[in-house]
CSV table of N, CA and C in Angstrom, one decimal:
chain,number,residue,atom,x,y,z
N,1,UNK,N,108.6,155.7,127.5
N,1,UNK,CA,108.5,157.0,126.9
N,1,UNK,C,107.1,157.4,126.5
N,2,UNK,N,107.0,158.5,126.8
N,2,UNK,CA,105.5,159.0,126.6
N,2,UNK,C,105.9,160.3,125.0
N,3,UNK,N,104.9,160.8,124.0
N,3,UNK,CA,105.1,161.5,123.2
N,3,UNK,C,103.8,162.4,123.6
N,4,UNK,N,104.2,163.4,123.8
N,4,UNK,CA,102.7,164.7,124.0
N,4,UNK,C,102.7,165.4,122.6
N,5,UNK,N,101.9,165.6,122.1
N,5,UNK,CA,101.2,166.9,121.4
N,5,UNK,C,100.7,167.7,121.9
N,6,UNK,N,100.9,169.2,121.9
N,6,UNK,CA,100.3,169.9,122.6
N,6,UNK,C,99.7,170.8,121.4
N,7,UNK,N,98.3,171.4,121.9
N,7,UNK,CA,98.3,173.1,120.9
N,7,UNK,C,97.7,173.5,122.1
N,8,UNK,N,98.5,174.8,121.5
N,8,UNK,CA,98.5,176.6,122.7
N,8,UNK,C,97.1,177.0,122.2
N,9,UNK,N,96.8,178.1,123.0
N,9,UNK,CA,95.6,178.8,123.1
N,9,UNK,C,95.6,179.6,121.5
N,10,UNK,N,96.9,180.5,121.5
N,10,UNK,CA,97.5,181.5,120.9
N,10,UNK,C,98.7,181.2,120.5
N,11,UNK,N,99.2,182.2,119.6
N,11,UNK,CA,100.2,181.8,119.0
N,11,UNK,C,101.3,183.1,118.6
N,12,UNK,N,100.9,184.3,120.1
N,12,UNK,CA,101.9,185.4,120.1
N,12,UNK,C,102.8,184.8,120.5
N,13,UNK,N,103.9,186.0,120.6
N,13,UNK,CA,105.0,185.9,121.4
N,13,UNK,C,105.3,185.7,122.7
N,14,UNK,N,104.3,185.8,123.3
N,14,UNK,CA,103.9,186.1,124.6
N,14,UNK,C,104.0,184.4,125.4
N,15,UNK,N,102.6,183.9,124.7
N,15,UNK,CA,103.0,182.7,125.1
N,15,UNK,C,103.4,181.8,124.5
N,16,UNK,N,104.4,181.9,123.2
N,16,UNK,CA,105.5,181.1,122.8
N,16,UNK,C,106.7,181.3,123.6
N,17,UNK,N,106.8,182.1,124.0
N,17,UNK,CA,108.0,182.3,124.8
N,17,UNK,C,107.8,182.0,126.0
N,18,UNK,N,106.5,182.1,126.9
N,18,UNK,CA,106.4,181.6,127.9
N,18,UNK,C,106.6,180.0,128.0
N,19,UNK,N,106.0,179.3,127.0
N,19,UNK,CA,105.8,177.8,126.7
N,19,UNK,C,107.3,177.3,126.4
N,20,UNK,N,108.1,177.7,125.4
N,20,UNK,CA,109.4,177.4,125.4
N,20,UNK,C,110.5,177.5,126.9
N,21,UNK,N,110.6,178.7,127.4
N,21,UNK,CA,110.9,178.8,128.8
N,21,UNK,C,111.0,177.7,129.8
N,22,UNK,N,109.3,177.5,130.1
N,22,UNK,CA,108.6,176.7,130.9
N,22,UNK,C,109.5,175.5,130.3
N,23,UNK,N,109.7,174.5,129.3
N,23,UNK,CA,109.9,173.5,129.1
N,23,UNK,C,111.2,173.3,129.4
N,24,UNK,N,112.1,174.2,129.8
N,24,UNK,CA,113.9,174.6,130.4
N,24,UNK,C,113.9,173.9,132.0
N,25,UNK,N,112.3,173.7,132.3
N,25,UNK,CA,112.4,173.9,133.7
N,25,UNK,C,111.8,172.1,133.9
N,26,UNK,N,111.5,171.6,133.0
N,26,UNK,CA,111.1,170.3,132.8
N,26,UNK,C,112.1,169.0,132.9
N,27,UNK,N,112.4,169.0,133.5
N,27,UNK,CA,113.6,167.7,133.3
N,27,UNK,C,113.1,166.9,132.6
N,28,UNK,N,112.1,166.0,132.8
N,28,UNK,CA,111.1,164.9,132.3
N,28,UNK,C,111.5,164.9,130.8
N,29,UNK,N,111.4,166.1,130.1
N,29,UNK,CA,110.9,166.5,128.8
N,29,UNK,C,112.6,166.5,128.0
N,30,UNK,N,112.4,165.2,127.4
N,30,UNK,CA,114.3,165.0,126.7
N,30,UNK,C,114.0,165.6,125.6
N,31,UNK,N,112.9,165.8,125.0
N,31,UNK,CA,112.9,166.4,123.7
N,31,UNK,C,112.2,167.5,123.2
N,32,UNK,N,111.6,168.5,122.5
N,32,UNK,CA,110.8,169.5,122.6
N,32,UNK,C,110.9,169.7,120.8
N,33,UNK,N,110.2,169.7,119.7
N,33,UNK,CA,109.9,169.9,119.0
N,33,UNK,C,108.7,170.9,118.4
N,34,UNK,N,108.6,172.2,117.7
N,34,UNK,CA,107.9,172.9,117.4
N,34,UNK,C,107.9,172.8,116.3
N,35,UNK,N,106.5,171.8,115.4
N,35,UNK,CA,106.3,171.6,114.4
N,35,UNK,C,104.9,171.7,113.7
N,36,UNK,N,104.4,171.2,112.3
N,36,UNK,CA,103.5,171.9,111.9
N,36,UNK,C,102.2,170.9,111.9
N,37,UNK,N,101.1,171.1,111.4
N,37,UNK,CA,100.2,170.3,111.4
N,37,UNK,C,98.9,170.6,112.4
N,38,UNK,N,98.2,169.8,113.2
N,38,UNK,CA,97.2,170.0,113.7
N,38,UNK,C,97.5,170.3,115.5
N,39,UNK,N,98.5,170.1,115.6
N,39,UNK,CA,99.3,170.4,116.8
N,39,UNK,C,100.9,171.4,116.7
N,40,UNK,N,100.9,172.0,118.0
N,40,UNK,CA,102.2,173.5,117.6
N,40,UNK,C,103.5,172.9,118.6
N,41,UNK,N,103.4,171.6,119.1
N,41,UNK,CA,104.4,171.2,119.8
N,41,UNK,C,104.1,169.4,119.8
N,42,UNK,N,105.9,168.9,119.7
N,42,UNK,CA,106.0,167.6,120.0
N,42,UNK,C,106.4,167.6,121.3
N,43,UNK,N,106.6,166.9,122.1
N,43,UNK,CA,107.2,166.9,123.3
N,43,UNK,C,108.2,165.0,123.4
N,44,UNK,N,109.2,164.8,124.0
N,44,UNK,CA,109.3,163.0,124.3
N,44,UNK,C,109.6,163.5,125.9
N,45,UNK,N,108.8,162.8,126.3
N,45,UNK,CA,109.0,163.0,127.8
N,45,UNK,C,109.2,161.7,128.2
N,46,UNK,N,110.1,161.0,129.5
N,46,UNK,CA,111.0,159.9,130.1
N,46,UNK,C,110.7,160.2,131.6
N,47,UNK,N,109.4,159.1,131.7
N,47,UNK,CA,109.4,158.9,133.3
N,47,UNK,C,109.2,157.5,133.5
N,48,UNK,N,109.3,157.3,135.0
N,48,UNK,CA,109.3,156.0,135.2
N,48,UNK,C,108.2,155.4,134.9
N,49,UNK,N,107.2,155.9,135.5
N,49,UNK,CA,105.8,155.1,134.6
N,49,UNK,C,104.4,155.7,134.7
N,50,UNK,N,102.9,154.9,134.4
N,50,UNK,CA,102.1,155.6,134.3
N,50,UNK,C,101.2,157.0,135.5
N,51,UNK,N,101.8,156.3,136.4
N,51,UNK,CA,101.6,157.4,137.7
N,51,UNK,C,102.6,159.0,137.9
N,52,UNK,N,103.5,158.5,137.4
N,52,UNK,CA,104.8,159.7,137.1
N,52,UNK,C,104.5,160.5,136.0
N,53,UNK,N,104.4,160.2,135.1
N,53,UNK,CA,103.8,161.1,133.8
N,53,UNK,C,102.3,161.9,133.9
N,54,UNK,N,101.3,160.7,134.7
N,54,UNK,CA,100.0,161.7,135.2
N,54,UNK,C,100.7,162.6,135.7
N,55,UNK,N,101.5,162.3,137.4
N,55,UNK,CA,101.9,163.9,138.0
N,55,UNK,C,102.6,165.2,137.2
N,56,UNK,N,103.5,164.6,136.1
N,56,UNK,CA,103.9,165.2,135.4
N,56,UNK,C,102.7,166.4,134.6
N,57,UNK,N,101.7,165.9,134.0
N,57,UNK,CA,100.8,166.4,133.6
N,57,UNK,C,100.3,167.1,134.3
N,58,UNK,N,99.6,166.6,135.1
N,58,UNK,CA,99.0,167.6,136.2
N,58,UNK,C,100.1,169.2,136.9
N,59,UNK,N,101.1,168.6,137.1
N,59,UNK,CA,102.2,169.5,137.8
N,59,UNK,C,102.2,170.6,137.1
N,60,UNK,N,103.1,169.9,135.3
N,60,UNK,CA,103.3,171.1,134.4
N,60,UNK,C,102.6,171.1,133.3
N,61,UNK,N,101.7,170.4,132.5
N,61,UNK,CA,100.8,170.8,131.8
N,61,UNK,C,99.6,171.5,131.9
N,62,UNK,N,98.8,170.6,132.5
N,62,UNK,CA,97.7,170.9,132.4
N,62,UNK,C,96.9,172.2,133.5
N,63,UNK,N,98.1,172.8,134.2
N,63,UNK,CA,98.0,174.2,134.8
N,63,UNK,C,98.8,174.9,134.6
N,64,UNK,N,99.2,174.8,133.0
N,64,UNK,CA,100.1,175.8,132.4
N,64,UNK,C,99.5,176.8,131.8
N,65,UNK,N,99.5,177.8,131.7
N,65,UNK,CA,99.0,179.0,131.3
N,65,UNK,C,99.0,179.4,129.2
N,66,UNK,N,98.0,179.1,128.5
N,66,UNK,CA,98.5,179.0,127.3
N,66,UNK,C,98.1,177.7,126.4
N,67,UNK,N,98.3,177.2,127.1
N,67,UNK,CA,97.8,175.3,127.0
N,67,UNK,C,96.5,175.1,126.8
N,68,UNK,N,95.9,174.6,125.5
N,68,UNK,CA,94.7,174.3,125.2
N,68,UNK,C,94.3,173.1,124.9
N,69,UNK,N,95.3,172.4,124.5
N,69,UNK,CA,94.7,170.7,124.3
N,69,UNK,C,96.4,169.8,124.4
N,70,UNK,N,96.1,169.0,125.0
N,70,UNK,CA,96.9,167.7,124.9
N,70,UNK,C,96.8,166.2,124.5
N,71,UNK,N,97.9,165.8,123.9
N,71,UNK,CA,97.3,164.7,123.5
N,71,UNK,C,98.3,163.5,123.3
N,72,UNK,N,98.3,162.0,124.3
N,72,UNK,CA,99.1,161.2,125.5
N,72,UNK,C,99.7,160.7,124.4
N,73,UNK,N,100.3,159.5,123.7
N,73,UNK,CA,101.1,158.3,122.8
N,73,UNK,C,102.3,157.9,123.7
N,74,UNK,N,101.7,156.6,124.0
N,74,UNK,CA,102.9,155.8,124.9
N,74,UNK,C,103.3,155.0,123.9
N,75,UNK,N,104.9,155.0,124.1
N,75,UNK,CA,105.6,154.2,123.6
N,75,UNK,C,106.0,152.7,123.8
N,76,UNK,N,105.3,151.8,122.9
N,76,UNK,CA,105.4,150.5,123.6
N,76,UNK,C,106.8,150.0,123.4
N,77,UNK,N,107.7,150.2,122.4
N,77,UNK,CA,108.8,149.5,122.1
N,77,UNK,C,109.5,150.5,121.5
N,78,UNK,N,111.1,150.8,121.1
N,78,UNK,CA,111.9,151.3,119.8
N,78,UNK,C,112.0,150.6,119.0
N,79,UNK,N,111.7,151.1,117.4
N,79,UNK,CA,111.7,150.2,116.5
N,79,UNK,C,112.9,150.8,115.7
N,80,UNK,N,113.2,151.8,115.9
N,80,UNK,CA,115.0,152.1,116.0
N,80,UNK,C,115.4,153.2,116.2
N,81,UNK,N,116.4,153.5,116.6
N,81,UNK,CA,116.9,154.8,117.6
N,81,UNK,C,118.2,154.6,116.8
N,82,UNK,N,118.6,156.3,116.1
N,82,UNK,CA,120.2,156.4,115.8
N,82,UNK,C,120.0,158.0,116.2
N,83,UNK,N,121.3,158.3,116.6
N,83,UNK,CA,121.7,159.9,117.0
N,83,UNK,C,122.2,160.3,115.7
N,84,UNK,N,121.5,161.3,115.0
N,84,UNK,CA,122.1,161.7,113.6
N,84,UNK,C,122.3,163.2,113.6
N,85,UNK,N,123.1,163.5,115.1
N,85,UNK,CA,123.5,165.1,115.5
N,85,UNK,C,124.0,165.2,114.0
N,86,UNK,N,125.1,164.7,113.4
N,86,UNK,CA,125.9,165.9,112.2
N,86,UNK,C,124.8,166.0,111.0
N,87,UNK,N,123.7,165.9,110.9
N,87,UNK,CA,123.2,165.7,109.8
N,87,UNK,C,122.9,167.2,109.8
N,88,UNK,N,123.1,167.6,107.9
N,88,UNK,CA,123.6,168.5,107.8
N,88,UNK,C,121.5,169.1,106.9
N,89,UNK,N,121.5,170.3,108.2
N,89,UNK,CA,119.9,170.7,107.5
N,89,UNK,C,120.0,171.6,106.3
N,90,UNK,N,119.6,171.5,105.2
N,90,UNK,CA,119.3,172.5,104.0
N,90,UNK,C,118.5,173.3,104.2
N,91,UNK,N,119.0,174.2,103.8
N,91,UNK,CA,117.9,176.0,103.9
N,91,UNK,C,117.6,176.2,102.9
């Protein structure tokens, strides 16, 4: 498993919506998080290995329209994995 950071150029609607879209068309990409900090996206992307994730990059990142910096974190091991769908979010 590979973990991307991404930050956009901008931060209209324009290409938030293009950037969200685009990631529908990703299979690779099992996860997609828009969160805060020094980067405007998490990404967990699931390829077979270091050669697959370059093309991956190359294919859909890095000639994506909007896309200003990226940044790789391979995952060497799980140090624990639980599915906690019913967890209930507070507003």
């Amino acid at each position: 498993l590979f973990f991307i950071e991404i930050t956009l150029e901008r931060h209209d609607d324009e290409i938030l919506e293009q950037f969200s879209e685009a990631l529908a068309y990703m299979p690779e990409v099992v996860e997609a998080h828009l969160v805060t900090g020094d980067y405007d996206y998490l990404l967990k992307v699931a390829v077979k290995n270091a050669e697959h994730y370059e093309r991956f990059l190359r294919k859909n990142l890095y000639s994506m329209k909007g896309v200003r910096h990226t940044r790789s974190i391979f995952a060497l091991r799980p140090l624990k994995l639980e599915n906690k769908s019913d967890l209930i979010m507070i507003e």
